[in-house]
Structures are given as structure tokens and as C-alpha cells.
mmCIF file of C-alpha atoms in Angstrom:
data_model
loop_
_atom_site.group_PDB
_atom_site.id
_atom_site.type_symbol
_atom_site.label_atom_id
_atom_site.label_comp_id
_atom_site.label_asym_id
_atom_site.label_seq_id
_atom_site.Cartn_x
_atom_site.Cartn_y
_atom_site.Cartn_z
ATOM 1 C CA UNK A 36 19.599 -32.396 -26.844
ATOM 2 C CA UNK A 37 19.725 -36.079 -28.124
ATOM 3 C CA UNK A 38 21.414 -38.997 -25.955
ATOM 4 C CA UNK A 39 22.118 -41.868 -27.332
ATOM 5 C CA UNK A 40 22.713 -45.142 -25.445
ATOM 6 C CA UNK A 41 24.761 -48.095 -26.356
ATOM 7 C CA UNK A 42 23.070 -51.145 -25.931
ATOM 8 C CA UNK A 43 25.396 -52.440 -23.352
ATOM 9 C CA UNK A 44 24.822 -48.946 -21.427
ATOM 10 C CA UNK A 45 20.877 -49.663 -21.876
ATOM 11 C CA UNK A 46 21.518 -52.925 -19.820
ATOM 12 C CA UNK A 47 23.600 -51.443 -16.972
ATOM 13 C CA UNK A 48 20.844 -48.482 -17.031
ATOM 14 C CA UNK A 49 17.820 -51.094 -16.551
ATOM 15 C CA UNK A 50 20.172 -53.042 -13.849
ATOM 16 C CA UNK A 51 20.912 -49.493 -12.062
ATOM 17 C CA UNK A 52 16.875 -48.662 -11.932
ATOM 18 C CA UNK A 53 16.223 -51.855 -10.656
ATOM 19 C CA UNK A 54 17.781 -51.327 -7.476
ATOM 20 C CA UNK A 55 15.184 -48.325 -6.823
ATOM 21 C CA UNK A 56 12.202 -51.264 -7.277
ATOM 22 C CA UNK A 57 11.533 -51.170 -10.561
ATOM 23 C CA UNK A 58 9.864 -55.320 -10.649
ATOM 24 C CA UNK A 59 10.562 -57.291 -13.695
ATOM 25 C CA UNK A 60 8.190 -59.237 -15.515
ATOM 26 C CA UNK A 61 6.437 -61.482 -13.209
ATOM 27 C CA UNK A 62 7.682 -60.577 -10.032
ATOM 28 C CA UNK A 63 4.477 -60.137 -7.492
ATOM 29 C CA UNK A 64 4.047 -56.879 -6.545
ATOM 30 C CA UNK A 65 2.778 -55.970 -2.928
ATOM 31 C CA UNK A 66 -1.033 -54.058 -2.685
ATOM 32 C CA UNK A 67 -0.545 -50.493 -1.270
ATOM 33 C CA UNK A 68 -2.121 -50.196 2.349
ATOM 34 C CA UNK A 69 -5.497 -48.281 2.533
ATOM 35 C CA UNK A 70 -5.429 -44.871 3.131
ATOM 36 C CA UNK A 71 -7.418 -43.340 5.345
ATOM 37 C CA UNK A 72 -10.082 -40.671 4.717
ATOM 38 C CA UNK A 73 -9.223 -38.230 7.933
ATOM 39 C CA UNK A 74 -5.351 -37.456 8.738
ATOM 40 C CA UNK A 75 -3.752 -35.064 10.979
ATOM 41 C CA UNK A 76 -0.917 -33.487 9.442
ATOM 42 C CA UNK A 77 1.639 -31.553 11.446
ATOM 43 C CA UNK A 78 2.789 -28.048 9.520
ATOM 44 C CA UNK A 79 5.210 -25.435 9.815
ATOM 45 C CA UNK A 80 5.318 -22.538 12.826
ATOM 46 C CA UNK A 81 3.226 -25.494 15.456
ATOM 47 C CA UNK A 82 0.154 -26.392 13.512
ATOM 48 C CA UNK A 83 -1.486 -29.509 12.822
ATOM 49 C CA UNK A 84 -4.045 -29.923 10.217
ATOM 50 C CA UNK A 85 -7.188 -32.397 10.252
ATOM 51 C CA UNK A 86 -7.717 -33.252 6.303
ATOM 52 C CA UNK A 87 -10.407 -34.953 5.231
ATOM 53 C CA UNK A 88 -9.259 -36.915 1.633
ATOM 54 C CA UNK A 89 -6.597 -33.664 1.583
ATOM 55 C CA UNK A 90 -8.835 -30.861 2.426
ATOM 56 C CA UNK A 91 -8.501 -29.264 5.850
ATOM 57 C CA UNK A 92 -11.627 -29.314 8.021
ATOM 58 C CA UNK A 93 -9.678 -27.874 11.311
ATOM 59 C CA UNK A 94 -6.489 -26.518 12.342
ATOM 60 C CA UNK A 95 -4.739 -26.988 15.757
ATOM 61 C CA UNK A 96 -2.217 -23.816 16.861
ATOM 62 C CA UNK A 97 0.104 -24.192 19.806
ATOM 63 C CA UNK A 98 2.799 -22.226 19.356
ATOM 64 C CA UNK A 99 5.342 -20.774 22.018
ATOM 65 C CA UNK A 100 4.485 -17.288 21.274
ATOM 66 C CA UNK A 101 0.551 -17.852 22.165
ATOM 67 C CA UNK A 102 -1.484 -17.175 25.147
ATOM 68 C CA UNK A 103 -2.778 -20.383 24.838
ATOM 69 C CA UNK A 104 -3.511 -23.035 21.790
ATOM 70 C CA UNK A 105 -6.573 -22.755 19.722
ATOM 71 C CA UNK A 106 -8.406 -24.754 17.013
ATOM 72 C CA UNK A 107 -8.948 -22.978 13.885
ATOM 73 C CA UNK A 108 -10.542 -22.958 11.373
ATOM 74 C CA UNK A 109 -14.458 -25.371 12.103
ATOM 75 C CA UNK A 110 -15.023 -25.849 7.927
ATOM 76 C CA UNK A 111 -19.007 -27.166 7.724
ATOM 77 C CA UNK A 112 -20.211 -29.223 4.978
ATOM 78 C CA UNK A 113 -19.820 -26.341 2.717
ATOM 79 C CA UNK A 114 -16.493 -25.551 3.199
ATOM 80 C CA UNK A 115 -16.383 -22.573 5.140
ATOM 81 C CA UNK A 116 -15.311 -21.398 8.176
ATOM 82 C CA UNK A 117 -18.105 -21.599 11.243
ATOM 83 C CA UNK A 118 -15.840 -19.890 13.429
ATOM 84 C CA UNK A 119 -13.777 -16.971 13.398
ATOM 85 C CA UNK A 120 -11.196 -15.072 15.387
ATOM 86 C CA UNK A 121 -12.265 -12.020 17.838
ATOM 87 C CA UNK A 122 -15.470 -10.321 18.413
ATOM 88 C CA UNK A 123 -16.561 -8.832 15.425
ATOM 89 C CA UNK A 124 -17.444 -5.352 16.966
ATOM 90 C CA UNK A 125 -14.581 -5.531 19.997
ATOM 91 C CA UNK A 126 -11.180 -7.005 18.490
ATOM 92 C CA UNK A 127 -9.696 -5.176 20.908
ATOM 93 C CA UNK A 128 -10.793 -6.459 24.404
ATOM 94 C CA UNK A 129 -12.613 -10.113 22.969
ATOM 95 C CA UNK A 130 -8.878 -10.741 21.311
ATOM 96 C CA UNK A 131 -8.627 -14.138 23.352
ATOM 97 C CA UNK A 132 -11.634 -15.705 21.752
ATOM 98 C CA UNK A 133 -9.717 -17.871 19.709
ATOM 99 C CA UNK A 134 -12.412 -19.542 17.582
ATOM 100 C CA UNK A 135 -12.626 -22.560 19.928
ATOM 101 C CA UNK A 136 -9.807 -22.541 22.828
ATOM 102 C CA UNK A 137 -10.120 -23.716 26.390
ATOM 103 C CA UNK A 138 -9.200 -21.715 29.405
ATOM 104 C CA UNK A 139 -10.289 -19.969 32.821
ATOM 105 C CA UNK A 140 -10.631 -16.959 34.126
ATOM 106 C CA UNK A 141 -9.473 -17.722 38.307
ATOM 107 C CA UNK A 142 -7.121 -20.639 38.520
ATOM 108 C CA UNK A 143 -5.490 -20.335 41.671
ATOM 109 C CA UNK A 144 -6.316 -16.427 41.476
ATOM 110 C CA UNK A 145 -4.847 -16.189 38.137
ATOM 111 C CA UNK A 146 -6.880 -15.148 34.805
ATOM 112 C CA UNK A 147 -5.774 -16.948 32.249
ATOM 113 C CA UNK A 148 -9.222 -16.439 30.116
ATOM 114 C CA UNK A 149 -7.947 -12.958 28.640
ATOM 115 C CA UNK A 150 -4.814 -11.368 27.027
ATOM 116 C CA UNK A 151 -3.778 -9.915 29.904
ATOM 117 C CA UNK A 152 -0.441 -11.780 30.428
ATOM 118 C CA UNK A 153 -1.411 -12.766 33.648
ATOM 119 C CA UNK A 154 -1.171 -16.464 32.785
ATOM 120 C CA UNK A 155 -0.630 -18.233 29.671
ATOM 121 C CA UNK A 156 -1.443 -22.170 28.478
ATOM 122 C CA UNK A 157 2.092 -23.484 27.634
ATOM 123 C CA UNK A 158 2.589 -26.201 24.752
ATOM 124 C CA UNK A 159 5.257 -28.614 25.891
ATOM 125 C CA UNK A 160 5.095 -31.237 23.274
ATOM 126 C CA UNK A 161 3.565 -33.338 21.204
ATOM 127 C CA UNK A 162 2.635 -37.061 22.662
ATOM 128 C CA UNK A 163 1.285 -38.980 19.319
ATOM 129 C CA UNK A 164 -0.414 -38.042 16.419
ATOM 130 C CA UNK A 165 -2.935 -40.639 15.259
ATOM 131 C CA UNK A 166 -4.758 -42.125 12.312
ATOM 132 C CA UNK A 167 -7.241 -44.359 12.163
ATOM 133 C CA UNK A 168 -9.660 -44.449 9.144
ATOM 134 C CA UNK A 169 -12.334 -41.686 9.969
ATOM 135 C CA UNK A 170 -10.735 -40.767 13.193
ATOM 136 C CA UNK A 171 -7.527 -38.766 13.703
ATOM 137 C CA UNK A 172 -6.370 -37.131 17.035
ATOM 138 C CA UNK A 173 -3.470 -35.517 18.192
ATOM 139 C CA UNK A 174 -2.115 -35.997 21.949
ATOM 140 C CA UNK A 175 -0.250 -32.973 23.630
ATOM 141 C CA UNK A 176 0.646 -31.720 27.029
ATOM 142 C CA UNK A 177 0.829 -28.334 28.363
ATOM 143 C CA UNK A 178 1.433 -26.281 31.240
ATOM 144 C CA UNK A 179 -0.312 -23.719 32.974
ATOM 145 C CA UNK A 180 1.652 -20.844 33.443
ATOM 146 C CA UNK A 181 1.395 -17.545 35.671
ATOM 147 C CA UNK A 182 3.180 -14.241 35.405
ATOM 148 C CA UNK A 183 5.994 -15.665 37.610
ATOM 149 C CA UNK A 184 6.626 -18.803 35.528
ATOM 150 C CA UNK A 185 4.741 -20.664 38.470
ATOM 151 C CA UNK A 186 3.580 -23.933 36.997
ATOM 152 C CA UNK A 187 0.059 -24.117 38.531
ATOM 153 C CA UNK A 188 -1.735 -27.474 36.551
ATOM 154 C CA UNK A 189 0.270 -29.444 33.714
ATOM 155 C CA UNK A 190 -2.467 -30.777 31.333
ATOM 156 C CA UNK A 191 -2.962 -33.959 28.699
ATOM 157 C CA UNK A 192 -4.964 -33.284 26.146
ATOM 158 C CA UNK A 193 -6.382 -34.998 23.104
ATOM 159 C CA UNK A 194 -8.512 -33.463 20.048
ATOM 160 C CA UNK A 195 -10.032 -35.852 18.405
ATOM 161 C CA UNK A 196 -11.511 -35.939 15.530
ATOM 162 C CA UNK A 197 -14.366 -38.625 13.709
ATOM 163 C CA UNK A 198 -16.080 -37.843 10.450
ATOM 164 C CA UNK A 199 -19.725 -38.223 10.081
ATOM 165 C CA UNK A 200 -21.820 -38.691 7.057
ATOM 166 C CA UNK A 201 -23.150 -36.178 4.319
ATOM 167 C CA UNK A 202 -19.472 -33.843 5.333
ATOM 168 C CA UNK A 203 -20.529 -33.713 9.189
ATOM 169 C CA UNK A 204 -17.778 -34.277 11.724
ATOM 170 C CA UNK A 205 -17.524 -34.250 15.461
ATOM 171 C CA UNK A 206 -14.597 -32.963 17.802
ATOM 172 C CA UNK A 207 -14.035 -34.286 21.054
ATOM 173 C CA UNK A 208 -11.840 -32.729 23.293
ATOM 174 C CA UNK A 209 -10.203 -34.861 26.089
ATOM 175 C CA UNK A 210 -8.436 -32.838 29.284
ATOM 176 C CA UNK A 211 -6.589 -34.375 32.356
ATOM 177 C CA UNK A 212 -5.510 -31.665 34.556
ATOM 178 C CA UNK A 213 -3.176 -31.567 37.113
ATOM 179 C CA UNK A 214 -2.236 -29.919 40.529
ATOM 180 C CA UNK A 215 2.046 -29.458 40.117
ATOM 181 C CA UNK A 216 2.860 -28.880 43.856
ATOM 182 C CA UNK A 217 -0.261 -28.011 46.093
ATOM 183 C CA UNK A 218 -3.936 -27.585 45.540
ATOM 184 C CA UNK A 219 -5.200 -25.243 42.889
ATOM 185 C CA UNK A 220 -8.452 -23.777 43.044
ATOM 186 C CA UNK A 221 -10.649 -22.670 40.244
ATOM 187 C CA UNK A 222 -12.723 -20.439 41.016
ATOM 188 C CA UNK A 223 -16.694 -19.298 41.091
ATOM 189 C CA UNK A 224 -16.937 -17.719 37.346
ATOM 190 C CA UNK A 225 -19.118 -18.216 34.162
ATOM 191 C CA UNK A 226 -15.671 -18.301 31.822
ATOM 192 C CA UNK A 227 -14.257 -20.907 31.452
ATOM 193 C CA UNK A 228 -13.466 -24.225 30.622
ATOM 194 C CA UNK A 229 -14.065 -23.799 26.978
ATOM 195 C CA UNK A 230 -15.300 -20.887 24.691
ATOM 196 C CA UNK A 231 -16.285 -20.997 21.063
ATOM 197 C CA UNK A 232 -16.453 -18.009 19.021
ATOM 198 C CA UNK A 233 -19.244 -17.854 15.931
ATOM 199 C CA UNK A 234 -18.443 -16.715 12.471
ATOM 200 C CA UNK A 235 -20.033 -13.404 12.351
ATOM 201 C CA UNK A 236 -23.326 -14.187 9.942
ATOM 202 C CA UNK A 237 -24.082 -17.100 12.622
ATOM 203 C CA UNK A 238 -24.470 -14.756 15.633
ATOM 204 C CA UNK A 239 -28.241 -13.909 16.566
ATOM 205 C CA UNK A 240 -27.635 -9.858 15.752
ATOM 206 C CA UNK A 241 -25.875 -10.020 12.937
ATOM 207 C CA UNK A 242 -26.746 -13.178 10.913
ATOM 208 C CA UNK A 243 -30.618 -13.743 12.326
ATOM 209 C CA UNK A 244 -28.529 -16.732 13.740
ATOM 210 C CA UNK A 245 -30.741 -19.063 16.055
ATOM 211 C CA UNK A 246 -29.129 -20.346 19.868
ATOM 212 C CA UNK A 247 -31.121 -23.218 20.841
ATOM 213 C CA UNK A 248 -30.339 -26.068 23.971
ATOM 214 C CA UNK A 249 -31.388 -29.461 25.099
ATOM 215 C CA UNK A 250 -34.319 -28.205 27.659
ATOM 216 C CA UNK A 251 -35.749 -26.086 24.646
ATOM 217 C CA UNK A 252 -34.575 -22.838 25.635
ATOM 218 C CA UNK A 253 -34.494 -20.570 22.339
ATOM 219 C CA UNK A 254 -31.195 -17.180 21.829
ATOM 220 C CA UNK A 255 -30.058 -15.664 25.238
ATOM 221 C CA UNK A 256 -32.754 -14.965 27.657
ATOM 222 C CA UNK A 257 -33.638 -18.407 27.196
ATOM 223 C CA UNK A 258 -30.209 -19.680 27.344
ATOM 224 C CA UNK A 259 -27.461 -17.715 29.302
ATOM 225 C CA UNK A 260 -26.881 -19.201 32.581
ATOM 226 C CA UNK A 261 -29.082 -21.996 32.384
ATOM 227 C CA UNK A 262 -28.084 -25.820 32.784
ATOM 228 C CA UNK A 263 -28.254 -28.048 29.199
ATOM 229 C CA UNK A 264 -27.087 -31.475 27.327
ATOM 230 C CA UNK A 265 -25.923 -28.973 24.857
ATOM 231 C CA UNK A 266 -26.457 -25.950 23.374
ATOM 232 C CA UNK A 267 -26.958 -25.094 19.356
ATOM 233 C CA UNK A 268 -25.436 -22.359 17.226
ATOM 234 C CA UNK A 269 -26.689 -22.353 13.864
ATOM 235 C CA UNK A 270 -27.363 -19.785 11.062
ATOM 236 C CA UNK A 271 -26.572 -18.771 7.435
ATOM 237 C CA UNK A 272 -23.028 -19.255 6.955
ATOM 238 C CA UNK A 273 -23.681 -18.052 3.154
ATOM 239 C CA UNK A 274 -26.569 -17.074 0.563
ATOM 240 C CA UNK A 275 -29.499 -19.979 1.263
ATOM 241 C CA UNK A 276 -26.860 -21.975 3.032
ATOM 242 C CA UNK A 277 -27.871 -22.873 6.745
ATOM 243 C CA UNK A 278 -25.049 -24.663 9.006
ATOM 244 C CA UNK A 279 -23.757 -24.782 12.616
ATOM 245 C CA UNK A 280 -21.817 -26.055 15.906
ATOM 246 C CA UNK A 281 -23.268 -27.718 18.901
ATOM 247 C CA UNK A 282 -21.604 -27.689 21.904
ATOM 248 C CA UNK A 283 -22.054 -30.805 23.834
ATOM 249 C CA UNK A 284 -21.271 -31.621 27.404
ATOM 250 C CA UNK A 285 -20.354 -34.990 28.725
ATOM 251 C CA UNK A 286 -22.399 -36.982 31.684
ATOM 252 C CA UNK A 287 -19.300 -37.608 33.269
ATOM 253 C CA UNK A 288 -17.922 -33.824 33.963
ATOM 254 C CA UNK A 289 -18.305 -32.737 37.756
ATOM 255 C CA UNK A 290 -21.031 -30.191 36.784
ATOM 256 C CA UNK A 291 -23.284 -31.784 34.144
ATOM 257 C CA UNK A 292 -25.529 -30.838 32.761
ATOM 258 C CA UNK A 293 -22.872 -27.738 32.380
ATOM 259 C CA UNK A 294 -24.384 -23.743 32.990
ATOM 260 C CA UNK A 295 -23.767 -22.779 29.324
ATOM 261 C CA UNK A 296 -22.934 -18.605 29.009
ATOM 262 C CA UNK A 297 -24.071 -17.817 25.786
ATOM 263 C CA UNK A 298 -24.333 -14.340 23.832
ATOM 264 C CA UNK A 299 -26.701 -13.539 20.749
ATOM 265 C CA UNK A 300 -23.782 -11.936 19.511
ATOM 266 C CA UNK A 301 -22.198 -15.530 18.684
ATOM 267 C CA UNK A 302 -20.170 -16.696 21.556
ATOM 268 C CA UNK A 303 -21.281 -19.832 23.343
ATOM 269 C CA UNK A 304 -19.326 -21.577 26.643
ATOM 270 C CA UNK A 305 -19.681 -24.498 28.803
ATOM 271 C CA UNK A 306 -18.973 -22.955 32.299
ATOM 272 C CA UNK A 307 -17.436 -25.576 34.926
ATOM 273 C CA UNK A 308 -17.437 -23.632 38.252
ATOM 274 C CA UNK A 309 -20.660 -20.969 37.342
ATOM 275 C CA UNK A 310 -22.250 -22.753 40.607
ATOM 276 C CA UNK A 311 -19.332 -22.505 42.517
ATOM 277 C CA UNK A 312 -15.297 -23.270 42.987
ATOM 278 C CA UNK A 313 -13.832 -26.388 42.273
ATOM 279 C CA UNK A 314 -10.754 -27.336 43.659
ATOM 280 C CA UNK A 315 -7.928 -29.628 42.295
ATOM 281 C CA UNK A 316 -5.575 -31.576 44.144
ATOM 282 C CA UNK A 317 -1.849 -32.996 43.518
ATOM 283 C CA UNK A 318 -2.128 -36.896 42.393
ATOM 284 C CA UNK A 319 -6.134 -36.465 41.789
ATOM 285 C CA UNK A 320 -6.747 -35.011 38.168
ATOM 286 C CA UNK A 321 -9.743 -33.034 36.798
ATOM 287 C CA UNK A 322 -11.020 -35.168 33.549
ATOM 288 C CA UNK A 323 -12.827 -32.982 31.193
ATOM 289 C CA UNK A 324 -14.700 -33.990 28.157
ATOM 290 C CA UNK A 325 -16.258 -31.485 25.643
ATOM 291 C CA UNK A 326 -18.034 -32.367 22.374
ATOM 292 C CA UNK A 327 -18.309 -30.345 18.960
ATOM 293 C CA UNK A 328 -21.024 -31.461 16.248
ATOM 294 C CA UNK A 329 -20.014 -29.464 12.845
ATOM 295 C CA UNK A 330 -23.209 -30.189 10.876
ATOM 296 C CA UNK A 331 -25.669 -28.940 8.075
ATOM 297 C CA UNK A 332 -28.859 -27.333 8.252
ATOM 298 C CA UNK A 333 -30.640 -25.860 11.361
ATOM 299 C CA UNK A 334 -30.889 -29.262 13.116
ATOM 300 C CA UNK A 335 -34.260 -30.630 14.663
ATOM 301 C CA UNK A 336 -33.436 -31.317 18.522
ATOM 302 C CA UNK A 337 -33.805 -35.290 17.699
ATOM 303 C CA UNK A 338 -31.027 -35.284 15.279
ATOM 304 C CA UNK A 339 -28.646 -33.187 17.926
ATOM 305 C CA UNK A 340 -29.907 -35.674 20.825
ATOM 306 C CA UNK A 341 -29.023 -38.618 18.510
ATOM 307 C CA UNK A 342 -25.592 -36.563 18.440
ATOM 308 C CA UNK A 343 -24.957 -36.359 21.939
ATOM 309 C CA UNK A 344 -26.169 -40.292 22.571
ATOM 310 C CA UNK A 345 -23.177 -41.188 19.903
ATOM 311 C CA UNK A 346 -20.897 -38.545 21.963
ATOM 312 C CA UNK A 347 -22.107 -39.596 24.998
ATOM 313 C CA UNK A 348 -21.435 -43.709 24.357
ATOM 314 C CA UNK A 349 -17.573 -43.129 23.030
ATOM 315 C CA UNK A 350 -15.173 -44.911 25.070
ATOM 316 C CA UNK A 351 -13.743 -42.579 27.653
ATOM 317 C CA UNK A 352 -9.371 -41.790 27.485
ATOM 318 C CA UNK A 353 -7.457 -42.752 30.255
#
């Protein structure tokens, strides 16, 4: 089909366009803001992506029909997954390990750890989402929830995350929890505050997978139950292609250097009350602060204690 324009229609056409900003000749035209590398994008069904120039490194869930939010997937450098969802020989009975969640197993004498429906992590909403160059974060509140619809803690919480050089990144994960109406105690137990979950060709059995932490401890019996900066998980994520996820606690929780429970087949946790209960009263919040280095290779221990300096130095949310 042809159209044909009169030449006084032409005019009223280029009049009509220049309403939508179209500049004429010589008009200044103002320079397009930078945009940053690393944005957190919310999606459909309660998600919120972390892309780094438009490719997603991490994905946050917290919809109303979970047991509690999760972060997945970890993408390394080479654009794969380092995490995954459920054991890889127990789906069944490990269906809580959520590639990286947080949780606890005796809060006030209620499990929320497993899928028991015995206590669930309610999203309530979204604070902020924020951008800022190489750092995005997203700020969100929950509630912790029991069988009876009991509010035992309400929780802040803010993911954060900064991008690092050669396609390294680091996630730091900010809690504030508080007592609703009386005291809430959590209680002696290795699970629990957070839990990551290993892509299967990481673990130690079924990858040749390597566990190593900050005192020089080397795969379980060197590990499990002992007290560390951080703790390692590295191991061929595909043919010749070495990557992994240290775990890093912060100075500043009540228990550090954190008990870390750690399996060689590719779980690792930073346990907060392993030593003993902890209890949390109304008006006095727990702060929490957990670390995640997503890097390349099978780091040397100077690179991942360079890691946990720059974690370590990061100005502390209030």
C-alpha cells in the first residue's frame, strides 16, 4: 500500500511528531544519564533479578506460597549455576535447602529449618529496591510465622549485591530480627541461621569438590563443627572449569568466628546458637551479617582473606 501526503499534511505531520520530542535543528539535546552495570529487576510471581549489563547473576524468590524466600540461582564467572535446589540423592527430606535461604531449626520451639509446616518465613513487602553503579540491593521485611499464625520475630532484611572484577561478585546479606510480643528463644542447634546448598559437581563425593576454612581445616572432618572466618566450597562446575562460594562470617555477629556445619556432600552453614541458645528480646534486635564471595578458580587462602578484609570493612546497615 502507497500513502501519499500533501505537502500541507507533511507539515502538520512534522508539527504532530514534534510534540513526542522529536528536536529541530539546533535545539540542544540533553546527555542520557549513565547506566549502571548491576540492577535489580523485580519480575513476575515475587522475584527480583540481579543483572549484571542484562544478564542475571542471582535471583531473589519470596513468594506467599513459600516456606520461606530463597536466592536462586549463584551464576560464577562462567555463567552457571553454583548452587542448586535439594540434595541431589534426598529431594525428598533435604527439600528446604533452597540454594542459599536463611532459617532455624528451634525458634521459640518452632522448626522453621524444614518443610514441615511447622513455621514458615512470611514476605510482607518490599521496602526499596536500589541501584547504585556496581551495587544493587533489595530491602524487604518478613515475618516469622508458626503453625498458629503466631508472629514470633518480624525481620528487615537487605541482599546486597557488589560486583567484583574478572565476573566475581559478592552478596551480603543484612538481618534485623525482632521479638513481636515477648522474648523468643533460639535454641542450642547446628541449623541455622543460613544454609547454602552446592551444585552437585561441587560437592566433595560427587564432583572431587574441595571444603576448605580460614584456620586451614581441609572437607569435613576437618571442618564440621569447628569455628572459622569462613569456609570455602569450590570444585569443577564444568569440563576444566574450576569455580566456587565462600561463606563468610562477620566480626560483629554474637558468635564469631561462627561453628560452620558443613557436609562433603555440598552443603555448607554458618550455625549461630551450635554453642548454645540465644535469646531475643522485644525492642532489642538480633543484627546478622553473612557474606557470599562468587569467584573463579580454587582460591589461595590470601585471595579469600583479602575477601573477607573488603567484607569485613563495608559500612554496617542500620
Amino acid at each position: 500500500m502507497h500513502i501519499r501526503l500533501s505537502v500541507g499534511r507533511a507539515v502538520a505531520a512534522a508539527i504532530f511528531l514534534g510534540g513526542f520530542g522529536i528536536a529541530a535543528v539546533g535545539q540542544e539535546v540533553a546527555e542520557p544519564k549513565a547506566v549502571p552495570r548491576l540492577q535489580v529487576v523485580p519480575q513476575p510471581y515475587s522475584q527480583a533479578s540481579f543483572q549484571r549489563d542484562g544478564a542475571e547473576i542471582a535471583r531473589y524468590h519470596f513468594g506467599a506460597g513459600l516456606e520461606r524466600p530463597f536466592l536462586y540461582p549463584i551464576v560464577g564467572p562462567s555463567g552457571r549455576s553454583l548452587t542448586r535446589m535439594g540434595h541431589p540423592h534426598d529431594p525428598e527430606s533435604h527439600s528446604h535447602h533452597n540454594s542459599i535461604w536463611i532459617s532455624h531449626v528451634d525458634v521459640g520451639g518452632v522448626d522453621f529449618w524444614s518443610d514441615r509446616r511447622l513455621g514458615a518465613i512470611r514476605h510482607k513487602r518490599i521496602v526499596e529496591y536500589v541501584d547504585e553503579g556496581e551495587t544493587s540491593a533489595i530491602v524487604s521485611e518478613n515475618e516469622w510465622v508458626a503453625a498458629d499464625g503466631a508472629v514470633l520475630l518480624a525481620e528487615t532484611r537487605r541482599i546486597t549485591v557488589t560486583l567484583l572484577d574478572s565476573n566475581e561478585w559478592l552478596l551480603v546479606l543484612d538481618l534485623t530480627l525482632n521479638a513481636k510480643d515477648k522474648a523468643v528463644t533460639l535454641g542450642k542447634t547446628p541449623f541455622g541461621m543460613i544454609g547454602v546448598r552446592m551444585a552437585k559437581t561441587l560437592g566433595v563425593h560427587d564432583g572431587g569438590g574441595r571444603i576448605r576454612n580460614s584456620e586451614g581445616g581441609v572437607n569435613e572432618k576437618e571442618v564440621l563443627w569447628k569455628q572459622a572466618r569462613w569456609v570455602d566450597y569450590s570444585g569443577a562446575i564444568a569440563e576444566g572449569v574450576l569455580e566456587g562460594v565462600t561463606l563468610l562470617d562477620h566480626p560483629d555477629n554474637p558468635n564469631h568466628p561462627s561453628y560452620f556445619h558443613v557436609r562433603n556432600d555440598g552443603w555448607m552453614g554458618a550455625s549461630l546458637t551450635f554453642d548454645g541458645p540465644r535469646q531475643i528480646e522485644p525492642n532489642v534486635p538480633l543484627r546478622l551479617r553473612y557474606g557470599l564471595y562468587v569467584h573463579a578458580g580454587m582460591k589461595p587462602p590470601a585471595e579469600i582473606d583479602a575477601c573477607w578484609k573488603r567484607f569485613v570493612q563495608m559500612p554496617p546497615v542500620r
